[in-house]
mmCIF file with all atom_site columns, C-alpha atoms in Angstrom:
data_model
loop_
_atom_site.group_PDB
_atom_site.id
_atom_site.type_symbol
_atom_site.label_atom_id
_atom_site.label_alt_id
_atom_site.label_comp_id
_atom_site.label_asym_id
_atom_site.label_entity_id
_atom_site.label_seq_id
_atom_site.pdbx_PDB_ins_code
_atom_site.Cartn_x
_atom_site.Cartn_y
_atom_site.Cartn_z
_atom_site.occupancy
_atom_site.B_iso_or_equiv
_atom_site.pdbx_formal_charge
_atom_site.auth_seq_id
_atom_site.auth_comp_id
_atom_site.auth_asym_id
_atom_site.auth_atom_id
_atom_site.pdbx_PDB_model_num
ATOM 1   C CA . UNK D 1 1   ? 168.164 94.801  93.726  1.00 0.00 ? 1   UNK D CA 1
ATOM 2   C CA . UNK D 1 2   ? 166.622 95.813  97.365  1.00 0.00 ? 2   UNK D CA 1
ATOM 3   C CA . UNK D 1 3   ? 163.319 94.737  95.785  1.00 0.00 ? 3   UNK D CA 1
ATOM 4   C CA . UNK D 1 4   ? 165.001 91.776  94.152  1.00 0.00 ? 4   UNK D CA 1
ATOM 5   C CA . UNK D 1 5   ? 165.992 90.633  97.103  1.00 0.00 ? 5   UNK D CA 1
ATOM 6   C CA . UNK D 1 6   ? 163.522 91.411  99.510  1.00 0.00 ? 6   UNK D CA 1
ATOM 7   C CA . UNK D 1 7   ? 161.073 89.150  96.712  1.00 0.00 ? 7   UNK D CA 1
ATOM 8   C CA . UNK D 1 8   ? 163.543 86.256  96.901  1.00 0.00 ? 8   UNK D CA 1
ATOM 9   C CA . UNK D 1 9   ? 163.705 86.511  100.942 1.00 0.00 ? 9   UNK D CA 1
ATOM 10  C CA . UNK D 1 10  ? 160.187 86.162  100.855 1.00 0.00 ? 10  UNK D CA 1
ATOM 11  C CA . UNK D 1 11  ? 160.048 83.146  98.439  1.00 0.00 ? 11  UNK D CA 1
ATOM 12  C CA . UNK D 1 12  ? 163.054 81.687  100.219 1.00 0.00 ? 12  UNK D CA 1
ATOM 13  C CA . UNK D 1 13  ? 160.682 81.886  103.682 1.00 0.00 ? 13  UNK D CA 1
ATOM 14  C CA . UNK D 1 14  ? 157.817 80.971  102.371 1.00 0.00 ? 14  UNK D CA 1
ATOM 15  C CA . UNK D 1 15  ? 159.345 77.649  100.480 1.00 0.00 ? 15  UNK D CA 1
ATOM 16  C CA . UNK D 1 16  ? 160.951 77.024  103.743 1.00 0.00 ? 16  UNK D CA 1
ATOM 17  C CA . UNK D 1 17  ? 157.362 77.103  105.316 1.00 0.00 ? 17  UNK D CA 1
ATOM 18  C CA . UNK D 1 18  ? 156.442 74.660  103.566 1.00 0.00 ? 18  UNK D CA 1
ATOM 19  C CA . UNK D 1 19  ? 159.267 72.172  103.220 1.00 0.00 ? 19  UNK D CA 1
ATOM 20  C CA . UNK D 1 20  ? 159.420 72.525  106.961 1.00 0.00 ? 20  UNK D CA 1
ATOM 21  C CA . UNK D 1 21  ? 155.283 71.500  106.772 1.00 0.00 ? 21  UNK D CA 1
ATOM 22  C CA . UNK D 1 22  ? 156.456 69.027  104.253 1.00 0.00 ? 22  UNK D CA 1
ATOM 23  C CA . UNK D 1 23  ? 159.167 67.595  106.873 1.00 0.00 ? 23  UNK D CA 1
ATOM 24  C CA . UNK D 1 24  ? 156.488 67.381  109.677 1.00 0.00 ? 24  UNK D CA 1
ATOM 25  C CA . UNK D 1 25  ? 153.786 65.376  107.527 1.00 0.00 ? 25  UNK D CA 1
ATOM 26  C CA . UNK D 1 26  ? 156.361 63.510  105.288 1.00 0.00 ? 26  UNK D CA 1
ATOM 27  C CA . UNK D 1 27  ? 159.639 62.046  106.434 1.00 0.00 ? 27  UNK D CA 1
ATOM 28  C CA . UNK D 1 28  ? 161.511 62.011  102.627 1.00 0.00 ? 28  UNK D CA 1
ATOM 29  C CA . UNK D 1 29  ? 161.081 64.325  100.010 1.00 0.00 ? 29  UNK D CA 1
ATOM 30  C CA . UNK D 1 30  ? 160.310 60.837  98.363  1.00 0.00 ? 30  UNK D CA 1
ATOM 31  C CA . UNK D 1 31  ? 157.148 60.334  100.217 1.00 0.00 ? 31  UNK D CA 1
ATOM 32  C CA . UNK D 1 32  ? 155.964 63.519  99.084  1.00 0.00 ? 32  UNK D CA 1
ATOM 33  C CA . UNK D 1 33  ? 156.881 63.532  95.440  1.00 0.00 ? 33  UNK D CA 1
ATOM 34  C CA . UNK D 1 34  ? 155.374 59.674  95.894  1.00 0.00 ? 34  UNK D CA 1
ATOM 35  C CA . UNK D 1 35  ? 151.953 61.559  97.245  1.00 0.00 ? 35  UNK D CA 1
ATOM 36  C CA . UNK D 1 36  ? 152.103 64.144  94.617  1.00 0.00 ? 36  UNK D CA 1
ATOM 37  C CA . UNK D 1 37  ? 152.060 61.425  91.513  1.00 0.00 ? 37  UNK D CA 1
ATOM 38  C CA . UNK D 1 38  ? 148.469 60.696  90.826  1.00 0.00 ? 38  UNK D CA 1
ATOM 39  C CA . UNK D 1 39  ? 148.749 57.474  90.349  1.00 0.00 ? 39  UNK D CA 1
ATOM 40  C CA . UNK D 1 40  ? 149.895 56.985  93.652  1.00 0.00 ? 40  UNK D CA 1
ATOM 41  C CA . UNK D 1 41  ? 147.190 58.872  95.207  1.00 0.00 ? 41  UNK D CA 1
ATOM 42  C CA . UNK D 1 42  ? 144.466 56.642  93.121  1.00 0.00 ? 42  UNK D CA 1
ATOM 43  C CA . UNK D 1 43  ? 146.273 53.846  94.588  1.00 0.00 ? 43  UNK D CA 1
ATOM 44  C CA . UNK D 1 44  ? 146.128 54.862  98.357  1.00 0.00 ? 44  UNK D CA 1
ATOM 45  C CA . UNK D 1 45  ? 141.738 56.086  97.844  1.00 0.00 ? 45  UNK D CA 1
ATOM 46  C CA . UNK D 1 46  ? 141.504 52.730  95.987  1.00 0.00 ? 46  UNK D CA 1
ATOM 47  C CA . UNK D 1 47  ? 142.325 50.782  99.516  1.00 0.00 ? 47  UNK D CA 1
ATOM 48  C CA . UNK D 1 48  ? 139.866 52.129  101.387 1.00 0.00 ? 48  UNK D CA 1
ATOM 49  C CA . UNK D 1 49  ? 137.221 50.103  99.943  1.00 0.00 ? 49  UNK D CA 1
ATOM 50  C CA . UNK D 1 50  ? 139.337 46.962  99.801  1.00 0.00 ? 50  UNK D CA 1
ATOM 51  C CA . UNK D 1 51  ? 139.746 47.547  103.448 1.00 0.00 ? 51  UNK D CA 1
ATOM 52  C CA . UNK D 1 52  ? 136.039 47.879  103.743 1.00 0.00 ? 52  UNK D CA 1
ATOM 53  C CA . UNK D 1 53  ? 135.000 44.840  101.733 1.00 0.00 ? 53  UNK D CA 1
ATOM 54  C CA . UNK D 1 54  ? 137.783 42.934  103.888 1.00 0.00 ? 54  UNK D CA 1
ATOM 55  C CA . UNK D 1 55  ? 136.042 43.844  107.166 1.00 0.00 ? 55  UNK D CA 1
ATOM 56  C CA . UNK D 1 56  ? 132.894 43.175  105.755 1.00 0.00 ? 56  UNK D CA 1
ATOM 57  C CA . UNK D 1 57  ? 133.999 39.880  104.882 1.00 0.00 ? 57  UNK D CA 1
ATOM 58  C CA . UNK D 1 58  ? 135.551 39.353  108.113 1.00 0.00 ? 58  UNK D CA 1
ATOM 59  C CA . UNK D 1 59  ? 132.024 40.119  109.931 1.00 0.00 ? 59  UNK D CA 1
ATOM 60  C CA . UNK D 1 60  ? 130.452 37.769  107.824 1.00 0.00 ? 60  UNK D CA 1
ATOM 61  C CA . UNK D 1 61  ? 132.636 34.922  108.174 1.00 0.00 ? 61  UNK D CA 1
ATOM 62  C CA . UNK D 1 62  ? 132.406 35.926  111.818 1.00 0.00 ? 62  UNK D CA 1
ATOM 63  C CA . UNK D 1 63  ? 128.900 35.828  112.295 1.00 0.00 ? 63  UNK D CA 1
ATOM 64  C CA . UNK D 1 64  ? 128.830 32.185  109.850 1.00 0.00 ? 64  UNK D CA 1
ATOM 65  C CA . UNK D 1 65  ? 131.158 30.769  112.178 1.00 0.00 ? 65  UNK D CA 1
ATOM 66  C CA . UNK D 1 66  ? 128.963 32.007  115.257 1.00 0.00 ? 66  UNK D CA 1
ATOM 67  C CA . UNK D 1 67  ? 125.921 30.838  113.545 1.00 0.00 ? 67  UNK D CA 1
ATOM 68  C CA . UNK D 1 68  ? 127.366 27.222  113.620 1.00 0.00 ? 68  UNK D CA 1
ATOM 69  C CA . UNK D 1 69  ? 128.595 27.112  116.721 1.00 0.00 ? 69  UNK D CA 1
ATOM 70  C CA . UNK D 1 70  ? 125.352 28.331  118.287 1.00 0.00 ? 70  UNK D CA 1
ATOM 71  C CA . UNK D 1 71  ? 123.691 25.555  116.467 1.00 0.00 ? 71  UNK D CA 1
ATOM 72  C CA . UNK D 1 72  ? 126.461 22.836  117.922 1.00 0.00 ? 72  UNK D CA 1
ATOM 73  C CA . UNK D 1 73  ? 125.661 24.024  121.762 1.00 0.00 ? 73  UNK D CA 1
ATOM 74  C CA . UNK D 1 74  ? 122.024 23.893  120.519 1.00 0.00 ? 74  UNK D CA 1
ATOM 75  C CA . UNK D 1 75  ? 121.959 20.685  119.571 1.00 0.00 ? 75  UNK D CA 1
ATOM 76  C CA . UNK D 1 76  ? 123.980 19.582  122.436 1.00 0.00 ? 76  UNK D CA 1
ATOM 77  C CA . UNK D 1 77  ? 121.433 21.002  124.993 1.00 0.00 ? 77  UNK D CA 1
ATOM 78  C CA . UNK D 1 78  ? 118.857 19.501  123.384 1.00 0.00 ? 78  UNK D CA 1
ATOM 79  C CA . UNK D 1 79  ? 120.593 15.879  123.606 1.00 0.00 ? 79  UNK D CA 1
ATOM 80  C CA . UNK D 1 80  ? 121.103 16.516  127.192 1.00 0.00 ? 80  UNK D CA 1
ATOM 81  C CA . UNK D 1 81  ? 117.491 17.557  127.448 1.00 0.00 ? 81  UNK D CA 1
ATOM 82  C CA . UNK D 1 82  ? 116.537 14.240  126.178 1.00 0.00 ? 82  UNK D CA 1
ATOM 83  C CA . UNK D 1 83  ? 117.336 11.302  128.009 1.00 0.00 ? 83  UNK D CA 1
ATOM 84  C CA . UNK D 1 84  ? 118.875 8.139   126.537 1.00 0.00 ? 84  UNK D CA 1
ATOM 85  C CA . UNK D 1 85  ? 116.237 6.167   125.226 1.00 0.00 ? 85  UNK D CA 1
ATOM 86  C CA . UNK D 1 86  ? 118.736 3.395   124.670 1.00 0.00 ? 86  UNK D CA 1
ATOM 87  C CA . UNK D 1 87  ? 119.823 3.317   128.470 1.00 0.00 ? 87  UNK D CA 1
ATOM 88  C CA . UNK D 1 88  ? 119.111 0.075   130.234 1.00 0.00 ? 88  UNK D CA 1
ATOM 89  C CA . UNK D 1 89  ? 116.843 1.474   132.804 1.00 0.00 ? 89  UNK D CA 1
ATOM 90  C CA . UNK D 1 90  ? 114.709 3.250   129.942 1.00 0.00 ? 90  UNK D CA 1
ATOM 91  C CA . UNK D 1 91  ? 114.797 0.004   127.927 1.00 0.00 ? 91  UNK D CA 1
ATOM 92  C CA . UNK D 1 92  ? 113.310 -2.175  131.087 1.00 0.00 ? 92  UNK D CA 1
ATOM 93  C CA . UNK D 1 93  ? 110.907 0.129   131.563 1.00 0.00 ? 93  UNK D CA 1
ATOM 94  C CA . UNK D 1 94  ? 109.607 0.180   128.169 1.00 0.00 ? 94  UNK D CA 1
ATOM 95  C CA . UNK D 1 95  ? 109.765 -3.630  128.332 1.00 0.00 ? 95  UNK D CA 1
ATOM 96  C CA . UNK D 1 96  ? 107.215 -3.537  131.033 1.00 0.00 ? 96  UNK D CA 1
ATOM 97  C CA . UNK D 1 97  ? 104.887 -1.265  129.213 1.00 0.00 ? 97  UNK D CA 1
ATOM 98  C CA . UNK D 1 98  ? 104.249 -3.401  125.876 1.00 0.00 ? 98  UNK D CA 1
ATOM 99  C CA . UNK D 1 99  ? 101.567 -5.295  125.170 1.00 0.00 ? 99  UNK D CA 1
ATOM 100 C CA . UNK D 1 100 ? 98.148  -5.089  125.818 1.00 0.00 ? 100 UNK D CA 1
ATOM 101 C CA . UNK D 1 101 ? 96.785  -3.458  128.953 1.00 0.00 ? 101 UNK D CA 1
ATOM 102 C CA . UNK D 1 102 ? 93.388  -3.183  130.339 1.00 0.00 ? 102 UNK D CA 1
ATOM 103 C CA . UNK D 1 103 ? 92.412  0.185   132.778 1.00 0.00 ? 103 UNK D CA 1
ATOM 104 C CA . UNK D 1 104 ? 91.370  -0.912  136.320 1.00 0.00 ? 104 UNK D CA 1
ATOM 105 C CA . UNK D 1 105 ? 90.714  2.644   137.633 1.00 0.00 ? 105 UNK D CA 1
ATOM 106 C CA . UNK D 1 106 ? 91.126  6.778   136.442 1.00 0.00 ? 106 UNK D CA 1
ATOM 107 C CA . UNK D 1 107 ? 90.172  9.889   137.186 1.00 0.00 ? 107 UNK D CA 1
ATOM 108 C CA . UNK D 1 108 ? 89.967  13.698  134.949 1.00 0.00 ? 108 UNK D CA 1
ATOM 109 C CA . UNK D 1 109 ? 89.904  16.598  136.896 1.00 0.00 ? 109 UNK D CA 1
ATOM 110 C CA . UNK D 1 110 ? 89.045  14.879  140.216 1.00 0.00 ? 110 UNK D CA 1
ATOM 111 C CA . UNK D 1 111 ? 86.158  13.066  138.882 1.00 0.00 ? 111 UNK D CA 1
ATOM 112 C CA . UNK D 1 112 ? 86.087  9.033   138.337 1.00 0.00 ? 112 UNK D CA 1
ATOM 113 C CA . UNK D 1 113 ? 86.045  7.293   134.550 1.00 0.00 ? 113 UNK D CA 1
ATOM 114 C CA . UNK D 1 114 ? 82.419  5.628   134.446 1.00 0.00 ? 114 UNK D CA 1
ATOM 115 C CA . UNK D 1 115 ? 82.753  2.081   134.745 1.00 0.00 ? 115 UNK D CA 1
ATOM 116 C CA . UNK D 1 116 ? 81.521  1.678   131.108 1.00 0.00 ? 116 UNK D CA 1
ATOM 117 C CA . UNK D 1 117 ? 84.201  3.874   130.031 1.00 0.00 ? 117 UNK D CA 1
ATOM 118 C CA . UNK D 1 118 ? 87.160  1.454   132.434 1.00 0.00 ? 118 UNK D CA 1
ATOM 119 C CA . UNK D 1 119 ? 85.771  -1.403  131.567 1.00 0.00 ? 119 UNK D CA 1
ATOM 120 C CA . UNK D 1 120 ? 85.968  -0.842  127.868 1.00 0.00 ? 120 UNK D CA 1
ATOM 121 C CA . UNK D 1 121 ? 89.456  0.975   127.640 1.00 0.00 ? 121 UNK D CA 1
ATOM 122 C CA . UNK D 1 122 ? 92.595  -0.779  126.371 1.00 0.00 ? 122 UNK D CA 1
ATOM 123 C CA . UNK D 1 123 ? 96.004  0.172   125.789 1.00 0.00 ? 123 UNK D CA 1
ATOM 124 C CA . UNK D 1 124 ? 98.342  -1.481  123.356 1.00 0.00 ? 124 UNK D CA 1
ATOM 125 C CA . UNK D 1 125 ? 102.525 -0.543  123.076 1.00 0.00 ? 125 UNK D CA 1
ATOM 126 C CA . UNK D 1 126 ? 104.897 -1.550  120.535 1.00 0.00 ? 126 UNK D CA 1
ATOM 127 C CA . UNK D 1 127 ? 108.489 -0.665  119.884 1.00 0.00 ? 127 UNK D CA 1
ATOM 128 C CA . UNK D 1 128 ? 107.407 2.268   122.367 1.00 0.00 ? 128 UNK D CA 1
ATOM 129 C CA . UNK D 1 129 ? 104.534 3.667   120.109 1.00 0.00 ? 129 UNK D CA 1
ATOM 130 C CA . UNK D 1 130 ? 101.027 3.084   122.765 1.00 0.00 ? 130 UNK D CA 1
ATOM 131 C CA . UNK D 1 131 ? 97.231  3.597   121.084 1.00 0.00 ? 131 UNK D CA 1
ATOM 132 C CA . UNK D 1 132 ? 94.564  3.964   123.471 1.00 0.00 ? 132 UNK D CA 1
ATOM 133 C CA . UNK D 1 133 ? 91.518  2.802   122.873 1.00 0.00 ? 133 UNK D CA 1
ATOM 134 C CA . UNK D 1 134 ? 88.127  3.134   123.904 1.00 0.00 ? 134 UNK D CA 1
ATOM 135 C CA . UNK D 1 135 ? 84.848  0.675   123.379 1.00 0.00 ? 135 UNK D CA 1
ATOM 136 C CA . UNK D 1 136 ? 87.462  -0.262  120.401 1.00 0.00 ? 136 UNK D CA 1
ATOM 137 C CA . UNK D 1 137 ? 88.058  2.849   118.887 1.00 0.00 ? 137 UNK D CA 1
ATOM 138 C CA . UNK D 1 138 ? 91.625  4.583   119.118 1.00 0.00 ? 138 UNK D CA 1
ATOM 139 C CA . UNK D 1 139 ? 91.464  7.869   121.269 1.00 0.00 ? 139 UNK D CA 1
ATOM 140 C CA . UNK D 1 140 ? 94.805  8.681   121.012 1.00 0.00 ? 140 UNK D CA 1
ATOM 141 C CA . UNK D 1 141 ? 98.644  7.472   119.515 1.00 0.00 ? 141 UNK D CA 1
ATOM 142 C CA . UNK D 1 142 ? 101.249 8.646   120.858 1.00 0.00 ? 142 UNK D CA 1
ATOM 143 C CA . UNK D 1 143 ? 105.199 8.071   121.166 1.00 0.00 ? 143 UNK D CA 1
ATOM 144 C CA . UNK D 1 144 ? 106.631 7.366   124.485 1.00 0.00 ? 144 UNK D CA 1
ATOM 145 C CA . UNK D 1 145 ? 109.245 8.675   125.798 1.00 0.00 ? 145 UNK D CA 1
ATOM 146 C CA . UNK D 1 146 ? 110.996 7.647   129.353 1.00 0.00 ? 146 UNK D CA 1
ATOM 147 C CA . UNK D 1 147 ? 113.252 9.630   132.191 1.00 0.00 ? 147 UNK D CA 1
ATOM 148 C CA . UNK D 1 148 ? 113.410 6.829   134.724 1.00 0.00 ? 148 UNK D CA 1
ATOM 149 C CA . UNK D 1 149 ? 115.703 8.915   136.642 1.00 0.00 ? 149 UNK D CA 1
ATOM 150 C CA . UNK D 1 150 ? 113.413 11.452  138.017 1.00 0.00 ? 150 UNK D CA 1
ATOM 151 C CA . UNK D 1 151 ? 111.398 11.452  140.836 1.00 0.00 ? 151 UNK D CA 1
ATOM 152 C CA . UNK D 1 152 ? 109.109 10.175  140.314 1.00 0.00 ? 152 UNK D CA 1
ATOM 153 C CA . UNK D 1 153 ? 109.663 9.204   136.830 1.00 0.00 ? 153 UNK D CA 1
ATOM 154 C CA . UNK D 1 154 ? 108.684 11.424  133.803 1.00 0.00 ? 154 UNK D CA 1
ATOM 155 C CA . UNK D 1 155 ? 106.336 10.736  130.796 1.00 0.00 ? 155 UNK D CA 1
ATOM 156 C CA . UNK D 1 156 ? 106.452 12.850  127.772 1.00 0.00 ? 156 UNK D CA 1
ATOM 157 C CA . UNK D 1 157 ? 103.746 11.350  124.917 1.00 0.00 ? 157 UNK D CA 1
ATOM 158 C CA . UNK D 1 158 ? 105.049 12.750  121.512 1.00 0.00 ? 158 UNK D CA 1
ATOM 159 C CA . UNK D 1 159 ? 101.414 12.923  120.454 1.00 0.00 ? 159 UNK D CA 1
ATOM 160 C CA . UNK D 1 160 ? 101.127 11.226  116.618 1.00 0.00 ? 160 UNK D CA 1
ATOM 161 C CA . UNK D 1 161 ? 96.827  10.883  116.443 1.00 0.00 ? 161 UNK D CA 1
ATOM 162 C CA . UNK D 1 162 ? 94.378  12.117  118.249 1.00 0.00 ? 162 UNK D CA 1
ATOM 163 C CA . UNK D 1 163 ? 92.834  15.568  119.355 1.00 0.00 ? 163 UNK D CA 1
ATOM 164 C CA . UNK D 1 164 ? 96.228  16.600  120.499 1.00 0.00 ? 164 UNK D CA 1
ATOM 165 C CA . UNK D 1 165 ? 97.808  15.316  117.119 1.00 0.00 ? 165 UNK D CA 1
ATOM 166 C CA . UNK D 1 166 ? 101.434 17.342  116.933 1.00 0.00 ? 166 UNK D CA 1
ATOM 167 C CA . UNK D 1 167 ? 101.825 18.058  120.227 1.00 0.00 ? 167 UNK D CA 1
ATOM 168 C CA . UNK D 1 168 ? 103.352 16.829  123.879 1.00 0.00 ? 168 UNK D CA 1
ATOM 169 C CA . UNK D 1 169 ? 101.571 15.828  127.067 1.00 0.00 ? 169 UNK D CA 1
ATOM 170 C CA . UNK D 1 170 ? 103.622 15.463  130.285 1.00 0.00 ? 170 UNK D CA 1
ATOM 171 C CA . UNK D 1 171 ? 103.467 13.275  132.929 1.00 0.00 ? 171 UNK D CA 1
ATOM 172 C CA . UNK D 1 172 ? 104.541 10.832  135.460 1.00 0.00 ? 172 UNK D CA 1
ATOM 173 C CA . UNK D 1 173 ? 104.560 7.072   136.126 1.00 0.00 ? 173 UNK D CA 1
ATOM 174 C CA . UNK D 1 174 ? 105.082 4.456   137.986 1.00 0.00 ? 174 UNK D CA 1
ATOM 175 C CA . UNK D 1 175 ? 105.538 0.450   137.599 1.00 0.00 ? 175 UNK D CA 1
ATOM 176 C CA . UNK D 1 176 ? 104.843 -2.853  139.462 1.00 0.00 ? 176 UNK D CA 1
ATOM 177 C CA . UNK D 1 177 ? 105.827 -6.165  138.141 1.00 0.00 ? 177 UNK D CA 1
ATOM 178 C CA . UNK D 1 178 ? 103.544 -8.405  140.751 1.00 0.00 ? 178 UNK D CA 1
ATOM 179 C CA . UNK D 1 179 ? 103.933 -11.821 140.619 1.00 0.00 ? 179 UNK D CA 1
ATOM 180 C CA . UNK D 1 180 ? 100.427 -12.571 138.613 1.00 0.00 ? 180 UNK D CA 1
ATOM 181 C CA . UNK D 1 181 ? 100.756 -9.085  136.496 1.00 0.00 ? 181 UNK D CA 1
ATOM 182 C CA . UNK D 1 182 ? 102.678 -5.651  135.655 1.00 0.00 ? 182 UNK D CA 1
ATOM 183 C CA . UNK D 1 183 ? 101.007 -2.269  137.192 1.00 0.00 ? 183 UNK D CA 1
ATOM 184 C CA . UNK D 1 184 ? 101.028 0.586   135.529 1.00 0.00 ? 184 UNK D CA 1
ATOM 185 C CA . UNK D 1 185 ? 99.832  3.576   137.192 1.00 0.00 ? 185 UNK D CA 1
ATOM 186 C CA . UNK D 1 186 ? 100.376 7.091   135.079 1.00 0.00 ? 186 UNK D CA 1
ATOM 187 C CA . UNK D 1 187 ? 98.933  10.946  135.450 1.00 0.00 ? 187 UNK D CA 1
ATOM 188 C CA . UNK D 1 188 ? 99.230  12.860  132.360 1.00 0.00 ? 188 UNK D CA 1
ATOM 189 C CA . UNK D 1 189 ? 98.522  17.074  132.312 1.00 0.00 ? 189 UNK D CA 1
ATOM 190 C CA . UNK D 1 190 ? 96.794  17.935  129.107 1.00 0.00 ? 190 UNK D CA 1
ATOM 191 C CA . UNK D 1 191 ? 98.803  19.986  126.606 1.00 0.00 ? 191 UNK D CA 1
ATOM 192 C CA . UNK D 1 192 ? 98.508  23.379  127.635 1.00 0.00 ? 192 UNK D CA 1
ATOM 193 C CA . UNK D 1 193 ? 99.169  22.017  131.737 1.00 0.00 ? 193 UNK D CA 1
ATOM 194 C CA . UNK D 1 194 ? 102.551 21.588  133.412 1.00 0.00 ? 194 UNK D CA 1
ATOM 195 C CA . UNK D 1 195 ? 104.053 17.674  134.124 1.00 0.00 ? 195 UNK D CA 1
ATOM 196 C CA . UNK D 1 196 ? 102.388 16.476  137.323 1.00 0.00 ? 196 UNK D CA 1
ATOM 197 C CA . UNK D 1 197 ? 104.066 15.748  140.501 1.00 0.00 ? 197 UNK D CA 1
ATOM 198 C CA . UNK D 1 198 ? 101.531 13.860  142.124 1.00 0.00 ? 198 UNK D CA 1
ATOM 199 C CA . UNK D 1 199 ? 98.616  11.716  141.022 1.00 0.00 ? 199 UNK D CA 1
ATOM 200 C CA . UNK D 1 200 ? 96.482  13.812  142.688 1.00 0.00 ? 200 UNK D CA 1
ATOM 201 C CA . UNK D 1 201 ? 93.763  14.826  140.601 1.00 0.00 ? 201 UNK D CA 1
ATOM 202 C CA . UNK D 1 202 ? 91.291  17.712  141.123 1.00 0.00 ? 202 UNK D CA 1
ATOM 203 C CA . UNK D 1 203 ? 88.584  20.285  139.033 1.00 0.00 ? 203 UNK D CA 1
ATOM 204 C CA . UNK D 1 204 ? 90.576  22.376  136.241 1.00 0.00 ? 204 UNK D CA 1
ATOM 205 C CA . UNK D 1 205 ? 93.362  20.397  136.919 1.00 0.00 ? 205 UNK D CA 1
ATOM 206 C CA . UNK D 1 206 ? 93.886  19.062  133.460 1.00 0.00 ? 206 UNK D CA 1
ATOM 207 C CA . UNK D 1 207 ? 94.835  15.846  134.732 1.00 0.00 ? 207 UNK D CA 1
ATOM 208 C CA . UNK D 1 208 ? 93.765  12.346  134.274 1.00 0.00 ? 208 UNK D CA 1
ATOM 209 C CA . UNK D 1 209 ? 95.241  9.534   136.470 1.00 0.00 ? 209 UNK D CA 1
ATOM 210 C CA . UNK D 1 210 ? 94.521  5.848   135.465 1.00 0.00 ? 210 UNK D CA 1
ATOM 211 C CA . UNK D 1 211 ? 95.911  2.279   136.607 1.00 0.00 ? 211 UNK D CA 1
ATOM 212 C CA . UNK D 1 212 ? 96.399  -0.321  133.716 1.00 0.00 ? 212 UNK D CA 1
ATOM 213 C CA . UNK D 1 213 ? 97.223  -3.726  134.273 1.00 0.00 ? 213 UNK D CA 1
ATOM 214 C CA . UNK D 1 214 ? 98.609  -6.714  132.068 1.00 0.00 ? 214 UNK D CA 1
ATOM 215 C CA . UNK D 1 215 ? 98.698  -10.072 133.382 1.00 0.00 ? 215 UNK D CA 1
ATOM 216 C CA . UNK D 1 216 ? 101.353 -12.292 132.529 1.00 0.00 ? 216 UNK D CA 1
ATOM 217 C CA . UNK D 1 217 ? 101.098 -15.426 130.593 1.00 0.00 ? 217 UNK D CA 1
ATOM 218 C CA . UNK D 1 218 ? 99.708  -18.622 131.973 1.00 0.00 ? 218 UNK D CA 1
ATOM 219 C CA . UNK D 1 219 ? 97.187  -16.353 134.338 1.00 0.00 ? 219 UNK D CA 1
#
């Protein structure tokens, strides 16, 4: 009986142990008779890769959304980059350069164009595409493209023939509609050279500076 009961004291503390652990990690008994059915336990490890796969999903559909909205400000920087070729002052001034004009003076890397070299050079623009040409054969083609706006006024050529064929030379121009003809005086950095802010020429400069000139009808 005393050993009876001293067993049964013992089981009585030690199930009292653990129903008060059982009280501080589960609120019901329900919870833990939930925990203890295996099926129940499969469900609660089976949501820990659900959860995973859902935040995996989530960072992808995070960084798709990023991806597009990067490209958006991208492509917005790049329109601001560009001016308007369809503004009115861009417009005028490609007006001015069309047609056929014939070089008057120019100078690379400080030195002056031989007069057989001004004499024979022509340049001819249309819809704002230009060809050089020398002693009639094209140098260079090139698309045009105008910031009026800046001072002084920016050149890019979008080169599309040529020894710089695929690239972009910078520069800067100017233009004079004279009563008997239109002026157009231009330097342009070669491809590897920053845009110009002068028309001052000089050795390694990669620069050439010219003045065309197009007379108007009836002259």
């Amino acid at each position: 009986m005393v050993g009876g009961t001293v067993g049964n004291g013992t089981a009585g503390q030690q199930l009292d142990a653990a129903q008060g652990d059982g009280k501080r990690r589960f609120r019901s008994a329900d919870q833990l008779a939930a925990v203890a059915d295996p099926r129940v336990r499969f469900a609660v490890c089976s949501r820990a890769p659900d959860s995973a796969r859902g935040r995996r999903e989530l960072a992808r559909n995070v960084e798709a959304r990023m991806s597009v909205v990067l490209q958006i400000l991208m492509a917005m920087l790049l329109a601001l980059a560009v001016p308007d070729q369809g503004s009115q002052a861009v417009r005028a001034d490609l007006a001015m350069m069309e047609g056929e004009f014939y070089l008057v003076a120019g100078e690379i890397n400080g030195q002056a164009m031989p007069d057989d070299m001004v004499k024979s050079a022509r340049r001819v623009t249309k819809n704002g595409v230009v060809t050089v040409y020398f002693g009639g054969q094209a140098a260079m083609t090139a698309r045009i493209i105008l910031d009026p706006s800046k001072k002084p006024r920016e050149l890019n050529y979008e080169m599309i023939d040529g020894p710089s064929k695929g690239r972009r030379q910078l520069g800067i121009y100017e233009l004079f509609d004279n009563p008997k003809h239109i002026e157009l005086k231009l330097c342009v950095a070669g491809p590897d050279f920053d845009r110009p802010i002068d028309y001052s020429t000089s050795p390694g400069s990669g620069r050439t500076m010219t003045v065309w000139r197009r007379d108007k009808p009836g002259d």
